[in-house]
Tab-separated table of N, CA, C and O in Angstrom:
chain	number	residue	atom	x	y	z
S	1	MET	N	0.856	-1.183	0.000
S	1	MET	CA	0.000	0.000	0.000
S	1	MET	C	0.895	1.237	0.000
S	1	MET	O	1.834	1.329	0.767
S	2	LYS	N	0.564	2.161	-0.872
S	2	LYS	CA	1.339	3.397	-0.985
S	2	LYS	C	1.355	4.138	0.351
S	2	LYS	O	0.418	4.066	1.128
S	3	GLU	N	2.456	4.850	0.601
S	3	GLU	CA	2.597	5.633	1.834
S	3	GLU	C	1.459	6.658	1.894
S	3	GLU	O	1.437	7.631	1.149
S	4	LEU	N	0.515	6.433	2.773
S	4	LEU	CA	-0.698	7.250	2.820
S	4	LEU	C	-0.433	8.707	3.176
S	4	LEU	O	-1.040	9.612	2.605
S	5	LEU	N	0.467	8.950	4.130
S	5	LEU	CA	0.721	10.333	4.541
S	5	LEU	C	1.424	11.144	3.460
S	5	LEU	O	1.451	12.367	3.537
S	6	ALA	N	1.967	10.480	2.445
S	6	ALA	CA	2.632	11.193	1.356
S	6	ALA	C	1.628	11.682	0.314
S	6	ALA	O	1.980	12.475	-0.560
S	7	LEU	N	0.395	11.238	0.421
S	7	LEU	CA	-0.632	11.640	-0.548
S	7	LEU	C	-1.074	13.083	-0.310
S	7	LEU	O	-1.114	13.545	0.838
S	8	PRO	N	-1.435	13.782	-1.386
S	8	PRO	CA	-2.061	15.103	-1.195
S	8	PRO	C	-3.353	14.932	-0.387
S	8	PRO	O	-3.996	13.876	-0.436
S	9	THR	N	-3.717	15.937	0.338
S	9	THR	CA	-4.881	15.864	1.220
S	9	THR	C	-6.137	15.408	0.494
S	9	THR	O	-6.863	14.532	0.989
S	10	ASP	N	-6.398	15.956	-0.689
S	10	ASP	CA	-7.619	15.575	-1.400
S	10	ASP	C	-7.610	14.095	-1.779
S	10	ASP	O	-8.638	13.420	-1.703
S	11	LYS	N	-6.453	13.553	-2.135
S	11	LYS	CA	-6.352	12.132	-2.492
S	11	LYS	C	-6.516	11.248	-1.254
S	11	LYS	O	-7.157	10.198	-1.311
S	12	LEU	N	-5.944	11.680	-0.136
S	12	LEU	CA	-6.093	10.924	1.103
S	12	LEU	C	-7.558	10.888	1.530
S	12	LEU	O	-8.093	9.834	1.879
S	13	LEU	N	-8.221	12.018	1.461
S	13	LEU	CA	-9.641	12.064	1.815
S	13	LEU	C	-10.477	11.212	0.877
S	13	LEU	O	-11.438	10.558	1.300
S	14	ASP	N	-10.112	11.190	-0.404
S	14	ASP	CA	-10.799	10.314	-1.357
S	14	ASP	C	-10.659	8.852	-0.949
S	14	ASP	O	-11.607	8.075	-1.060
S	15	LYS	N	-9.481	8.458	-0.482
S	15	LYS	CA	-9.262	7.073	-0.033
S	15	LYS	C	-10.163	6.740	1.157
S	15	LYS	O	-10.729	5.657	1.225
S	16	PHE	N	-10.283	7.682	2.103
S	16	PHE	CA	-11.162	7.438	3.250
S	16	PHE	C	-12.626	7.341	2.818
S	16	PHE	O	-13.398	6.604	3.417
S	17	GLY	N	-13.006	8.079	1.800
S	17	GLY	CA	-14.399	8.092	1.358
S	17	GLY	C	-14.722	7.141	0.227
S	17	GLY	O	-15.818	7.169	-0.322
S	18	ALA	N	-13.796	6.266	-0.125
S	18	ALA	CA	-13.976	5.379	-1.277
S	18	ALA	C	-14.872	4.175	-0.989
S	18	ALA	O	-15.174	3.402	-1.891
S	19	GLY	N	-15.274	4.010	0.263
S	19	GLY	CA	-16.139	2.880	0.592
S	19	GLY	C	-15.393	1.562	0.721
S	19	GLY	O	-16.004	0.496	0.679
S	20	LYS	N	-14.089	1.633	0.870
S	20	LYS	CA	-13.290	0.425	1.058
S	20	LYS	C	-12.953	0.280	2.533
S	20	LYS	O	-13.171	1.183	3.336
S	21	HIS	N	-12.387	-0.865	2.879
S	21	HIS	CA	-12.104	-1.143	4.284
S	21	HIS	C	-10.843	-0.457	4.799
S	21	HIS	O	-10.678	-0.296	5.996
S	22	ALA	N	-9.954	-0.071	3.894
S	22	ALA	CA	-8.701	0.561	4.330
S	22	ALA	C	-8.382	1.736	3.421
S	22	ALA	O	-8.555	1.624	2.204
S	23	PRO	N	-7.943	2.851	3.931
S	23	PRO	CA	-7.757	3.116	5.348
S	23	PRO	C	-9.099	3.228	6.050
S	23	PRO	O	-10.091	3.652	5.456
S	24	GLY	N	-9.099	2.842	7.301
S	24	GLY	CA	-10.339	2.818	8.057
S	24	GLY	C	-10.257	3.625	9.328
S	24	GLY	O	-9.480	4.580	9.445
S	25	SER	N	-11.029	3.182	10.311
S	25	SER	CA	-11.170	3.964	11.535
S	25	SER	C	-9.881	4.046	12.349
S	25	SER	O	-9.621	5.063	12.989
S	26	GLY	N	-9.068	2.997	12.329
S	26	GLY	CA	-7.802	3.058	13.064
S	26	GLY	C	-6.870	4.099	12.481
S	26	GLY	O	-6.253	4.885	13.206
S	27	SER	N	-6.770	4.119	11.150
S	27	SER	CA	-5.938	5.126	10.490
S	27	SER	C	-6.517	6.522	10.704
S	27	SER	O	-5.773	7.479	10.906
S	28	ALA	N	-7.831	6.626	10.673
S	28	ALA	CA	-8.470	7.926	10.903
S	28	ALA	C	-8.180	8.430	12.317
S	28	ALA	O	-7.899	9.616	12.518
S	29	ALA	N	-8.213	7.523	13.290
S	29	ALA	CA	-7.914	7.916	14.665
S	29	ALA	C	-6.462	8.389	14.792
S	29	ALA	O	-6.183	9.392	15.468
S	30	ALA	N	-5.535	7.684	14.132
S	30	ALA	CA	-4.132	8.104	14.167
S	30	ALA	C	-3.963	9.459	13.490
S	30	ALA	O	-3.193	10.304	13.959
S	31	LEU	N	-4.686	9.684	12.398
S	31	LEU	CA	-4.615	10.966	11.702
S	31	LEU	C	-5.126	12.098	12.583
S	31	LEU	O	-4.526	13.177	12.639
S	32	MET	N	-6.207	11.857	13.296
S	32	MET	CA	-6.726	12.880	14.212
S	32	MET	C	-5.739	13.127	15.349
S	32	MET	O	-5.568	14.258	15.795
S	33	GLY	N	-5.071	12.073	15.808
S	33	GLY	CA	-4.034	12.234	16.821
S	33	GLY	C	-2.884	13.081	16.305
S	33	GLY	O	-2.349	13.928	17.022
S	34	LEU	N	-2.496	12.850	15.035
S	34	LEU	CA	-1.423	13.652	14.421
S	34	LEU	C	-1.819	15.115	14.333
S	34	LEU	O	-1.020	16.001	14.650
S	35	LEU	N	-3.028	15.370	13.908
S	35	LEU	CA	-3.497	16.755	13.810
S	35	LEU	C	-3.511	17.403	15.191
S	35	LEU	O	-3.034	18.535	15.361
S	36	SER	N	-3.997	16.684	16.173
S	36	SER	CA	-4.025	17.207	17.543
S	36	SER	C	-2.624	17.490	18.060
S	36	SER	O	-2.377	18.525	18.682
S	37	ALA	N	-1.709	16.568	17.799
S	37	ALA	CA	-0.325	16.752	18.258
S	37	ALA	C	0.293	17.994	17.631
S	37	ALA	O	0.983	18.768	18.316
S	38	GLN	N	0.048	18.212	16.357
S	38	GLN	CA	0.608	19.388	15.683
S	38	GLN	C	-0.009	20.674	16.220
S	38	GLN	O	0.690	21.683	16.380
S	39	LEU	N	-1.293	20.643	16.518
S	39	LEU	CA	-1.945	21.837	17.073
S	39	LEU	C	-1.427	22.143	18.483
S	39	LEU	O	-1.207	23.305	18.832
S	40	ILE	N	-1.214	21.108	19.277
S	40	ILE	CA	-0.650	21.304	20.616
S	40	ILE	C	0.750	21.895	20.508
S	40	ILE	O	1.112	22.818	21.263
S	41	THR	N	1.539	21.396	19.567
S	41	THR	CA	2.889	21.920	19.367
S	41	THR	C	2.843	23.390	18.962
S	41	THR	O	3.655	24.198	19.434
S	42	THR	N	1.894	23.751	18.117
S	42	THR	CA	1.751	25.150	17.715
S	42	THR	C	1.452	26.031	18.921
S	42	THR	O	2.080	27.085	19.101
S	43	VAL	N	0.530	25.611	19.760
S	43	VAL	CA	0.216	26.380	20.970
S	43	VAL	C	1.449	26.474	21.865
S	43	VAL	O	1.754	27.538	22.416
S	44	GLY	N	2.176	25.379	21.976
S	44	GLY	CA	3.396	25.388	22.781
S	44	GLY	C	4.428	26.363	22.254
S	44	GLY	O	5.029	27.123	23.019
S	45	GLN	N	4.639	26.355	20.938
S	45	GLN	CA	5.619	27.269	20.336
S	45	GLN	C	5.205	28.727	20.537
S	45	GLN	O	6.054	29.590	20.790
S	46	LEU	N	3.930	28.999	20.425
S	46	LEU	CA	3.449	30.366	20.668
S	46	LEU	C	3.626	30.754	22.133
S	46	LEU	O	3.984	31.891	22.448
S	47	THR	N	3.403	29.811	23.025
S	47	THR	CA	3.575	30.059	24.458
S	47	THR	C	5.028	30.376	24.783
S	47	THR	O	5.314	31.258	25.613
S	48	LEU	N	5.960	29.684	24.123
S	48	LEU	CA	7.386	29.917	24.376
S	48	LEU	C	7.841	31.313	23.948
S	48	LEU	O	8.873	31.791	24.412
S	49	LYS	N	7.061	31.971	23.115
S	49	LYS	CA	7.400	33.322	22.664
S	49	LYS	C	6.876	34.407	23.613
S	49	LYS	O	7.184	35.576	23.431
S	50	LYS	N	6.089	34.017	24.593
S	50	LYS	CA	5.473	34.996	25.487
S	50	LYS	C	6.176	35.011	26.837
S	50	LYS	O	6.234	34.004	27.541
S	51	SER	N	6.677	36.165	27.186
S	51	SER	CA	7.444	36.295	28.439
S	51	SER	C	6.583	36.067	29.680
S	51	SER	O	7.092	35.624	30.706
S	52	GLU	N	5.299	36.335	29.600
S	52	GLU	CA	4.449	36.151	30.781
S	52	GLU	C	4.302	34.675	31.171
S	52	GLU	O	3.839	34.356	32.258
S	53	TYR	N	4.697	33.780	30.268
S	53	TYR	CA	4.648	32.352	30.568
S	53	TYR	C	6.037	31.768	30.814
S	53	TYR	O	6.225	30.557	30.779
S	54	GLN	N	7.001	32.623	31.068
S	54	GLN	CA	8.385	32.205	31.293
S	54	GLN	C	8.482	31.133	32.388
S	54	GLN	O	9.294	30.223	32.293
S	55	HIS	N	7.622	31.230	33.377
S	55	HIS	CA	7.672	30.289	34.498
S	55	HIS	C	7.337	28.848	34.096
S	55	HIS	O	7.641	27.910	34.843
S	56	ILE	N	6.728	28.644	32.931
S	56	ILE	CA	6.410	27.284	32.473
S	56	ILE	C	7.110	26.940	31.156
S	56	ILE	O	6.849	25.887	30.574
S	57	HIS	N	7.998	27.799	30.688
S	57	HIS	CA	8.679	27.553	29.411
S	57	HIS	C	9.387	26.209	29.362
S	57	HIS	O	9.317	25.513	28.349
S	58	SER	N	10.057	25.828	30.420
S	58	SER	CA	10.791	24.560	30.381
S	58	SER	C	9.834	23.379	30.265
S	58	SER	O	10.112	22.424	29.523
S	59	GLN	N	8.704	23.439	30.938
S	59	GLN	CA	7.709	22.366	30.833
S	59	GLN	C	7.116	22.315	29.433
S	59	GLN	O	6.946	21.241	28.863
S	60	VAL	N	6.798	23.468	28.890
S	60	VAL	CA	6.209	23.531	27.546
S	60	VAL	C	7.205	23.022	26.512
S	60	VAL	O	6.840	22.245	25.620
S	61	ALA	N	8.454	23.418	26.638
S	61	ALA	CA	9.483	22.957	25.698
S	61	ALA	C	9.649	21.442	25.776
S	61	ALA	O	9.808	20.773	24.745
S	62	GLN	N	9.586	20.901	26.973
S	62	GLN	CA	9.712	19.454	27.156
S	62	GLN	C	8.532	18.725	26.509
S	62	GLN	O	8.710	17.691	25.852
S	63	ILE	N	7.348	19.249	26.676
S	63	ILE	CA	6.154	18.646	26.082
S	63	ILE	C	6.238	18.701	24.559
S	63	ILE	O	5.969	17.703	23.878
S	64	CYS	N	6.613	19.850	24.020
S	64	CYS	CA	6.748	19.987	22.566
S	64	CYS	C	7.778	19.013	22.014
S	64	CYS	O	7.562	18.387	20.970
S	65	SER	N	8.871	18.866	22.708
S	65	SER	CA	9.916	17.940	22.279
S	65	SER	C	9.400	16.506	22.278
S	65	SER	O	9.643	15.745	21.327
S	66	ALA	N	8.711	16.103	23.333
S	66	ALA	CA	8.167	14.744	23.407
S	66	ALA	C	7.178	14.482	22.275
S	66	ALA	O	7.176	13.398	21.676
S	67	ILE	N	6.362	15.466	21.968
S	67	ILE	CA	5.403	15.319	20.871
S	67	ILE	C	6.146	15.131	19.560
S	67	ILE	O	5.829	14.216	18.779
S	68	GLU	N	7.128	15.979	19.302
S	68	GLU	CA	7.844	15.949	18.028
S	68	GLU	C	8.719	14.709	17.874
S	68	GLU	O	8.826	14.154	16.787
S	69	VAL	N	9.349	14.274	18.950
S	69	VAL	CA	10.328	13.191	18.867
S	69	VAL	C	9.701	11.808	19.061
S	69	VAL	O	10.139	10.836	18.443
S	70	GLU	N	8.679	11.715	19.903
S	70	GLU	CA	8.107	10.411	20.230
S	70	GLU	C	6.707	10.196	19.671
S	70	GLU	O	6.446	9.190	19.015
S	71	ILE	N	5.820	11.121	19.938
S	71	ILE	CA	4.407	10.906	19.634
S	71	ILE	C	4.119	10.980	18.140
S	71	ILE	O	3.467	10.087	17.587
S	72	VAL	N	4.580	12.026	17.470
S	72	VAL	CA	4.301	12.167	16.038
S	72	VAL	C	4.865	10.999	15.230
S	72	VAL	O	4.129	10.404	14.431
S	73	PRO	N	6.131	10.611	15.417
S	73	PRO	CA	6.624	9.458	14.646
S	73	PRO	C	5.831	8.173	14.921
S	73	PRO	O	5.569	7.394	13.989
S	74	ALA	N	5.435	7.955	16.165
S	74	ALA	CA	4.653	6.757	16.489
S	74	ALA	C	3.299	6.785	15.791
S	74	ALA	O	2.865	5.776	15.220
S	75	LEU	N	2.633	7.928	15.814
S	75	LEU	CA	1.324	8.036	15.158
S	75	LEU	C	1.443	7.911	13.641
S	75	LEU	O	0.573	7.302	13.000
S	76	GLU	N	2.495	8.465	13.059
S	76	GLU	CA	2.704	8.317	11.614
S	76	GLU	C	2.865	6.846	11.250
S	76	GLU	O	2.275	6.369	10.271
S	77	HIS	N	3.633	6.135	12.035
S	77	HIS	CA	3.831	4.705	11.801
S	77	HIS	C	2.513	3.945	11.946
S	77	HIS	O	2.156	3.125	11.088
S	78	LEU	N	1.785	4.202	13.018
S	78	LEU	CA	0.525	3.512	13.262
S	78	LEU	C	-0.526	3.827	12.203
S	78	LEU	O	-1.329	2.964	11.846
S	79	PHE	N	-0.512	5.045	11.699
S	79	PHE	CA	-1.436	5.445	10.643
S	79	PHE	C	-1.301	4.509	9.442
S	79	PHE	O	-2.278	3.980	8.928
S	80	GLN	N	-0.070	4.291	9.008
S	80	GLN	CA	0.201	3.444	7.844
S	80	GLN	C	-0.010	1.964	8.168
S	80	GLN	O	-0.659	1.241	7.416
S	81	VAL	N	0.524	1.530	9.285
S	81	VAL	CA	0.468	0.110	9.637
S	81	VAL	C	-0.970	-0.359	9.825
S	81	VAL	O	-1.326	-1.464	9.416
S	82	ASP	N	-1.806	0.457	10.435
S	82	ASP	CA	-3.196	0.067	10.627
S	82	ASP	C	-3.859	-0.250	9.289
S	82	ASP	O	-4.533	-1.269	9.159
S	83	ALA	N	-3.670	0.606	8.315
S	83	ALA	CA	-4.288	0.381	7.005
S	83	ALA	C	-3.751	-0.898	6.361
S	83	ALA	O	-4.508	-1.690	5.798
S	84	GLU	N	-2.447	-1.118	6.451
S	84	GLU	CA	-1.840	-2.301	5.840
S	84	GLU	C	-2.295	-3.592	6.512
S	84	GLU	O	-2.653	-4.561	5.838
S	85	VAL	N	-2.275	-3.616	7.838
S	85	VAL	CA	-2.657	-4.825	8.565
S	85	VAL	C	-4.139	-5.119	8.398
S	85	VAL	O	-4.537	-6.271	8.171
S	86	PHE	N	-4.962	-4.095	8.477
S	86	PHE	CA	-6.401	-4.314	8.322
S	86	PHE	C	-6.711	-4.811	6.911
S	86	PHE	O	-7.576	-5.672	6.727
S	87	ASP	N	-5.988	-4.314	5.922
S	87	ASP	CA	-6.163	-4.794	4.556
S	87	ASP	C	-5.839	-6.287	4.468
S	87	ASP	O	-6.568	-7.048	3.822
S	88	LYS	N	-4.773	-6.712	5.112
S	88	LYS	CA	-4.409	-8.142	5.111
S	88	LYS	C	-5.485	-8.988	5.785
S	88	LYS	O	-5.793	-10.094	5.327
S	89	VAL	N	-6.059	-8.490	6.867
S	89	VAL	CA	-7.132	-9.212	7.555
S	89	VAL	C	-8.326	-9.388	6.625
S	89	VAL	O	-8.878	-10.490	6.499
S	90	ILE	N	-8.728	-8.333	5.971
S	90	ILE	CA	-9.880	-8.404	5.065
S	90	ILE	C	-9.585	-9.342	3.895
S	90	ILE	O	-10.436	-10.145	3.511
S	91	GLN	N	-8.378	-9.263	3.347
S	91	GLN	CA	-8.014	-10.147	2.240
S	91	GLN	C	-8.045	-11.613	2.682
S	91	GLN	O	-8.498	-12.488	1.931
S	92	ALA	N	-7.597	-11.894	3.882
S	92	ALA	CA	-7.630	-13.270	4.415
S	92	ALA	C	-9.074	-13.740	4.594
S	92	ALA	O	-9.394	-14.898	4.296
S	93	ARG	N	-9.930	-12.868	5.076
S	93	ARG	CA	-11.332	-13.217	5.223
S	93	ARG	C	-11.980	-13.511	3.874
S	93	ARG	O	-12.772	-14.449	3.739
S	94	LEU	N	-11.665	-12.698	2.902
S	94	LEU	CA	-12.233	-12.899	1.559
S	94	LEU	C	-11.733	-14.184	0.922
S	94	LEU	O	-12.481	-14.851	0.188
S	95	ALA	N	-10.504	-14.549	1.212
S	95	ALA	CA	-9.912	-15.753	0.631
S	95	ALA	C	-10.495	-17.026	1.256
S	95	ALA	O	-10.410	-18.087	0.647
S	96	ARG	N	-11.076	-16.908	2.426
S	96	ARG	CA	-11.645	-18.063	3.100
S	96	ARG	C	-12.788	-18.613	2.350
S	96	ARG	O	-13.659	-18.738	1.937
């Protein structure tokens, strides 16, 4: 299966709306997690620019780093793997 996250947004959305089993709800959940993680990182980066939040800058920077280094790569991997594994399950069921 082609790398789903490399697709243009309109093509990815077409795949979700094509009425096929993959990508499905697991990939959609990972995609929503990715979007949420990026939005949290944006808020964190904006917070780091504001001096009135200096007292929490180190915590915010740590959270942003964890999102970028651990969470986003894991969700990207799960996004793709879910679609691939679920496709194999459906193909096995059909072959039965």
